[in-house]
């Protein structure tokens, strides 16, 4: 025993030591080539944007596996998830869905049509405005949304498991700041 009073020393901290010199990734390789070929261009933004773009592709591939298990694609999942997140009675107007999903109305119509054909959502006239429709999650759609979300959340946790909890929180804060600086705050 190494302690004075015969007590055991505290267990080692579960935190990993900070990385001294991270292993180069594909973005470092690209940046180095740009520095060599065009030293007159400041491509330093690519250190962030290149990694965000790279991760976007890697994440989408992983998510496609989850959605394929439920025979839906990312767009279909986005609609089902938005309706499920809305809570009882699991319905939104197309305008509300557009706000949630940030896609064109034509793209939304196509997604909803496919989900209607599968029996995962249905449309009904709005009680307050007969010109408007509501998109409603069916019980079958709710089951698909719930199963897909369980798999999706597990995949998301796996994808960020290379970071500690503190690192994930720090990265989430930095990315939030970046999103707000580029996209602006949520509309009221």
Tab-separated table of N, CA, C and O in Angstrom, residues 22-82:
chain	number	residue	atom	x	y	z
A	22	UNK	N	-2.982	14.751	-32.018
A	22	UNK	CA	-3.954	13.832	-32.611
A	22	UNK	C	-3.416	13.222	-33.902
A	22	UNK	O	-2.637	13.836	-34.613
A	23	UNK	N	-3.861	12.016	-34.128
A	23	UNK	CA	-3.509	11.338	-35.370
A	23	UNK	C	-4.131	12.109	-36.527
A	23	UNK	O	-5.284	12.508	-36.458
A	24	UNK	N	-3.385	12.346	-37.603
A	24	UNK	CA	-3.959	13.078	-38.746
A	24	UNK	C	-5.132	12.316	-39.365
A	24	UNK	O	-5.149	11.092	-39.398
A	25	UNK	N	-6.122	13.071	-39.827
A	25	UNK	CA	-7.253	12.474	-40.515
A	25	UNK	C	-7.260	12.942	-41.968
A	25	UNK	O	-6.354	13.639	-42.414
A	26	UNK	N	-8.292	12.581	-42.702
A	26	UNK	CA	-8.383	12.918	-44.121
A	26	UNK	C	-8.409	14.436	-44.329
A	26	UNK	O	-7.855	14.955	-45.305
A	27	UNK	N	-9.026	15.168	-43.407
A	27	UNK	CA	-9.090	16.629	-43.543
A	27	UNK	C	-7.699	17.235	-43.390
A	27	UNK	O	-7.338	18.159	-44.131
A	28	UNK	N	-6.895	16.718	-42.460
A	28	UNK	CA	-5.515	17.195	-42.334
A	28	UNK	C	-4.760	16.982	-43.643
A	28	UNK	O	-3.995	17.843	-44.085
A	29	UNK	N	-4.982	15.828	-44.243
A	29	UNK	CA	-4.339	15.497	-45.523
A	29	UNK	C	-4.747	16.511	-46.605
A	29	UNK	O	-3.897	17.028	-47.330
A	30	UNK	N	-6.039	16.805	-46.694
A	30	UNK	CA	-6.540	17.763	-47.688
A	30	UNK	C	-5.966	19.153	-47.421
A	30	UNK	O	-5.514	19.845	-48.343
A	31	UNK	N	-5.977	19.578	-46.163
A	31	UNK	CA	-5.449	20.902	-45.815
A	31	UNK	C	-3.968	21.022	-46.168
A	31	UNK	O	-3.519	22.058	-46.685
A	32	UNK	N	-3.220	19.984	-45.880
A	32	UNK	CA	-1.790	20.004	-46.196
A	32	UNK	C	-1.567	20.156	-47.692
A	32	UNK	O	-0.709	20.914	-48.130
A	33	UNK	N	-2.347	19.457	-48.475
A	33	UNK	CA	-2.216	19.580	-49.933
A	33	UNK	C	-2.577	20.977	-50.421
A	33	UNK	O	-1.941	21.501	-51.322
A	34	UNK	N	-3.629	21.582	-49.834
A	34	UNK	CA	-3.978	22.948	-50.226
A	34	UNK	C	-2.874	23.927	-49.837
A	34	UNK	O	-2.558	24.852	-50.601
A	35	UNK	N	-2.289	23.733	-48.647
A	35	UNK	CA	-1.190	24.617	-48.227
A	35	UNK	C	-0.011	24.506	-49.184
A	35	UNK	O	0.627	25.496	-49.510
A	36	UNK	N	0.245	23.296	-49.644
A	36	UNK	CA	1.354	23.078	-50.572
A	36	UNK	C	1.054	23.690	-51.939
A	36	UNK	O	1.885	24.372	-52.523
A	37	UNK	N	-0.155	23.445	-52.442
A	37	UNK	CA	-0.498	23.871	-53.802
A	37	UNK	C	-0.915	25.332	-53.902
A	37	UNK	O	-0.680	25.963	-54.923
A	38	UNK	N	-1.590	25.840	-52.871
A	38	UNK	CA	-2.074	27.225	-52.913
A	38	UNK	C	-1.842	27.888	-51.556
A	38	UNK	O	-2.783	28.168	-50.811
A	39	UNK	N	-0.586	28.173	-51.223
A	39	UNK	CA	-0.302	28.804	-49.927
A	39	UNK	C	-0.922	30.197	-49.791
A	39	UNK	O	-1.034	30.718	-48.679
A	40	UNK	N	-1.349	30.774	-50.900
A	40	UNK	CA	-1.961	32.108	-50.869
A	40	UNK	C	-3.417	32.084	-50.398
A	40	UNK	O	-3.990	33.134	-50.115
A	41	UNK	N	-4.025	30.906	-50.306
A	41	UNK	CA	-5.431	30.777	-49.893
A	41	UNK	C	-5.478	30.349	-48.428
A	41	UNK	O	-4.835	29.375	-48.038
A	42	UNK	N	-6.276	31.061	-47.643
A	42	UNK	CA	-6.503	30.662	-46.249
A	42	UNK	C	-7.647	29.653	-46.231
A	42	UNK	O	-8.823	30.031	-46.302
A	43	UNK	N	-7.321	28.385	-46.177
A	43	UNK	CA	-8.326	27.312	-46.173
A	43	UNK	C	-8.579	26.793	-44.763
A	43	UNK	O	-9.101	25.701	-44.582
A	44	UNK	N	-8.256	27.590	-43.747
A	44	UNK	CA	-8.363	27.129	-42.359
A	44	UNK	C	-9.796	26.764	-41.955
A	44	UNK	O	-9.992	25.921	-41.083
A	45	UNK	N	-10.800	27.377	-42.593
A	45	UNK	CA	-12.186	27.022	-42.276
A	45	UNK	C	-12.494	25.565	-42.570
A	45	UNK	O	-13.367	24.960	-41.947
A	46	UNK	N	-11.754	24.991	-43.511
A	46	UNK	CA	-11.967	23.591	-43.872
A	46	UNK	C	-11.644	22.646	-42.717
A	46	UNK	O	-12.145	21.530	-42.667
A	47	UNK	N	-10.841	23.096	-41.755
A	47	UNK	CA	-10.541	22.257	-40.590
A	47	UNK	C	-11.831	21.910	-39.846
A	47	UNK	O	-11.959	20.821	-39.282
A	48	UNK	N	-12.808	22.823	-39.886
A	48	UNK	CA	-14.117	22.566	-39.271
A	48	UNK	C	-15.091	22.051	-40.318
A	48	UNK	O	-15.689	20.981	-40.156
A	49	UNK	N	-15.283	22.809	-41.404
A	49	UNK	CA	-16.311	22.429	-42.380
A	49	UNK	C	-16.012	21.090	-43.034
A	49	UNK	O	-16.926	20.304	-43.275
A	50	UNK	N	-14.760	20.819	-43.306
A	50	UNK	CA	-14.402	19.531	-43.916
A	50	UNK	C	-14.758	18.366	-43.015
A	50	UNK	O	-15.247	17.332	-43.470
A	51	UNK	N	-14.535	18.548	-41.727
A	51	UNK	CA	-14.867	17.473	-40.781
A	51	UNK	C	-16.375	17.328	-40.614
A	51	UNK	O	-16.891	16.221	-40.498
A	52	UNK	N	-17.100	18.460	-40.600
A	52	UNK	CA	-18.562	18.389	-40.501
A	52	UNK	C	-19.126	17.668	-41.726
A	52	UNK	O	-19.977	16.783	-41.603
A	53	UNK	N	-18.623	18.014	-42.908
A	53	UNK	CA	-19.088	17.367	-44.142
A	53	UNK	C	-18.743	15.879	-44.119
A	53	UNK	O	-19.567	15.032	-44.464
A	54	UNK	N	-17.531	15.538	-43.710
A	54	UNK	CA	-17.109	14.129	-43.641
A	54	UNK	C	-17.994	13.346	-42.670
A	54	UNK	O	-18.479	12.255	-42.978
A	55	UNK	N	-18.208	13.914	-41.483
A	55	UNK	CA	-19.054	13.238	-40.495
A	55	UNK	C	-20.489	13.124	-40.989
A	55	UNK	O	-21.146	12.101	-40.733
A	56	UNK	N	-20.981	14.143	-41.691
A	56	UNK	CA	-22.328	14.084	-42.241
A	56	UNK	C	-22.487	12.840	-43.114
A	56	UNK	O	-23.458	12.093	-42.977
A	57	UNK	N	-21.550	12.598	-43.996
A	57	UNK	CA	-21.621	11.419	-44.858
A	57	UNK	C	-21.544	10.119	-44.072
A	57	UNK	O	-22.310	9.177	-44.319
A	58	UNK	N	-20.628	10.060	-43.112
A	58	UNK	CA	-20.483	8.844	-42.301
A	58	UNK	C	-21.732	8.592	-41.455
A	58	UNK	O	-22.197	7.452	-41.336
A	59	UNK	N	-22.268	9.651	-40.873
A	59	UNK	CA	-23.476	9.509	-40.057
A	59	UNK	C	-24.657	9.064	-40.909
A	59	UNK	O	-25.410	8.167	-40.517
A	60	UNK	N	-24.839	9.677	-42.063
A	60	UNK	CA	-25.971	9.301	-42.924
A	60	UNK	C	-25.909	7.833	-43.326
A	60	UNK	O	-26.929	7.153	-43.343
A	61	UNK	N	-24.714	7.341	-43.626
A	61	UNK	CA	-24.591	5.914	-43.978
A	61	UNK	C	-25.014	5.031	-42.812
A	61	UNK	O	-25.710	4.031	-42.994
A	62	UNK	N	-24.599	5.388	-41.609
A	62	UNK	CA	-24.969	4.596	-40.431
A	62	UNK	C	-26.473	4.672	-40.186
A	62	UNK	O	-27.108	3.664	-39.858
A	63	UNK	N	-27.065	5.850	-40.369
A	63	UNK	CA	-28.497	6.010	-40.135
A	63	UNK	C	-29.323	5.229	-41.154
A	63	UNK	O	-30.386	4.701	-40.831
A	64	UNK	N	-28.849	5.148	-42.381
A	64	UNK	CA	-29.580	4.415	-43.417
A	64	UNK	C	-29.783	2.962	-43.029
A	64	UNK	O	-30.811	2.367	-43.340
A	65	UNK	N	-28.814	2.395	-42.331
A	65	UNK	CA	-28.933	1.008	-41.876
A	65	UNK	C	-30.103	0.881	-40.903
A	65	UNK	O	-30.925	-0.027	-41.012
A	66	UNK	N	-30.194	1.829	-39.947
A	66	UNK	CA	-31.300	1.801	-38.977
A	66	UNK	C	-32.646	1.907	-39.681
A	66	UNK	O	-33.580	1.172	-39.382
A	67	UNK	N	-32.759	2.856	-40.613
A	67	UNK	CA	-34.037	3.110	-41.270
A	67	UNK	C	-34.421	1.962	-42.199
A	67	UNK	O	-35.602	1.645	-42.334
A	68	UNK	N	-33.431	1.345	-42.818
A	68	UNK	CA	-33.712	0.225	-43.721
A	68	UNK	C	-34.372	-0.929	-42.968
A	68	UNK	O	-35.194	-1.656	-43.534
A	69	UNK	N	-34.052	-1.092	-41.696
A	69	UNK	CA	-34.675	-2.154	-40.900
A	69	UNK	C	-36.183	-1.966	-40.817
A	69	UNK	O	-36.928	-2.927	-40.674
A	70	UNK	N	-36.632	-0.726	-40.902
A	70	UNK	CA	-38.069	-0.421	-40.861
A	70	UNK	C	-38.625	-0.130	-42.254
A	70	UNK	O	-39.767	0.305	-42.385
A	71	UNK	N	-37.802	-0.351	-43.268
A	71	UNK	CA	-38.185	-0.122	-44.671
A	71	UNK	C	-38.642	1.317	-44.902
A	71	UNK	O	-39.633	1.580	-45.595
A	72	UNK	N	-37.915	2.258	-44.293
A	72	UNK	CA	-38.147	3.676	-44.533
A	72	UNK	C	-36.798	4.314	-44.871
A	72	UNK	O	-35.746	3.712	-44.647
A	73	UNK	N	-36.849	5.511	-45.423
A	73	UNK	CA	-35.607	6.231	-45.680
A	73	UNK	C	-35.509	7.381	-44.677
A	73	UNK	O	-36.371	7.558	-43.811
A	74	UNK	N	-34.454	8.167	-44.812
A	74	UNK	CA	-34.230	9.240	-43.852
A	74	UNK	C	-35.372	10.256	-43.864
A	74	UNK	O	-35.801	10.732	-42.810
A	75	UNK	N	-35.877	10.592	-45.043
A	75	UNK	CA	-36.988	11.534	-45.137
A	75	UNK	C	-38.246	10.998	-44.477
A	75	UNK	O	-38.952	11.723	-43.769
A	76	UNK	N	-38.532	9.722	-44.714
A	76	UNK	CA	-39.696	9.099	-44.082
A	76	UNK	C	-39.558	9.087	-42.574
A	76	UNK	O	-40.523	9.376	-41.844
A	77	UNK	N	-38.358	8.768	-42.096
A	77	UNK	CA	-38.127	8.792	-40.649
A	77	UNK	C	-38.323	10.195	-40.102
A	77	UNK	O	-38.933	10.379	-39.041
A	78	UNK	N	-37.829	11.196	-40.823
A	78	UNK	CA	-37.937	12.578	-40.351
A	78	UNK	C	-39.406	12.971	-40.156
A	78	UNK	O	-39.760	13.597	-39.152
A	79	UNK	N	-40.266	12.595	-41.105
A	79	UNK	CA	-41.700	12.907	-40.985
A	79	UNK	C	-42.301	12.151	-39.809
A	79	UNK	O	-43.000	12.739	-38.971
A	80	UNK	N	-42.053	10.849	-39.730
A	80	UNK	CA	-42.611	10.054	-38.631
A	80	UNK	C	-42.121	10.570	-37.277
A	80	UNK	O	-42.904	10.684	-36.325
A	81	UNK	N	-40.833	10.889	-37.190
A	81	UNK	CA	-40.263	11.367	-35.928
A	81	UNK	C	-40.854	12.722	-35.537
A	81	UNK	O	-41.142	12.963	-34.353
A	82	UNK	N	-41.045	13.622	-36.515
A	82	UNK	CA	-41.633	14.930	-36.208
A	82	UNK	C	-43.057	14.768	-35.669
A	82	UNK	O	-43.440	15.438	-34.699
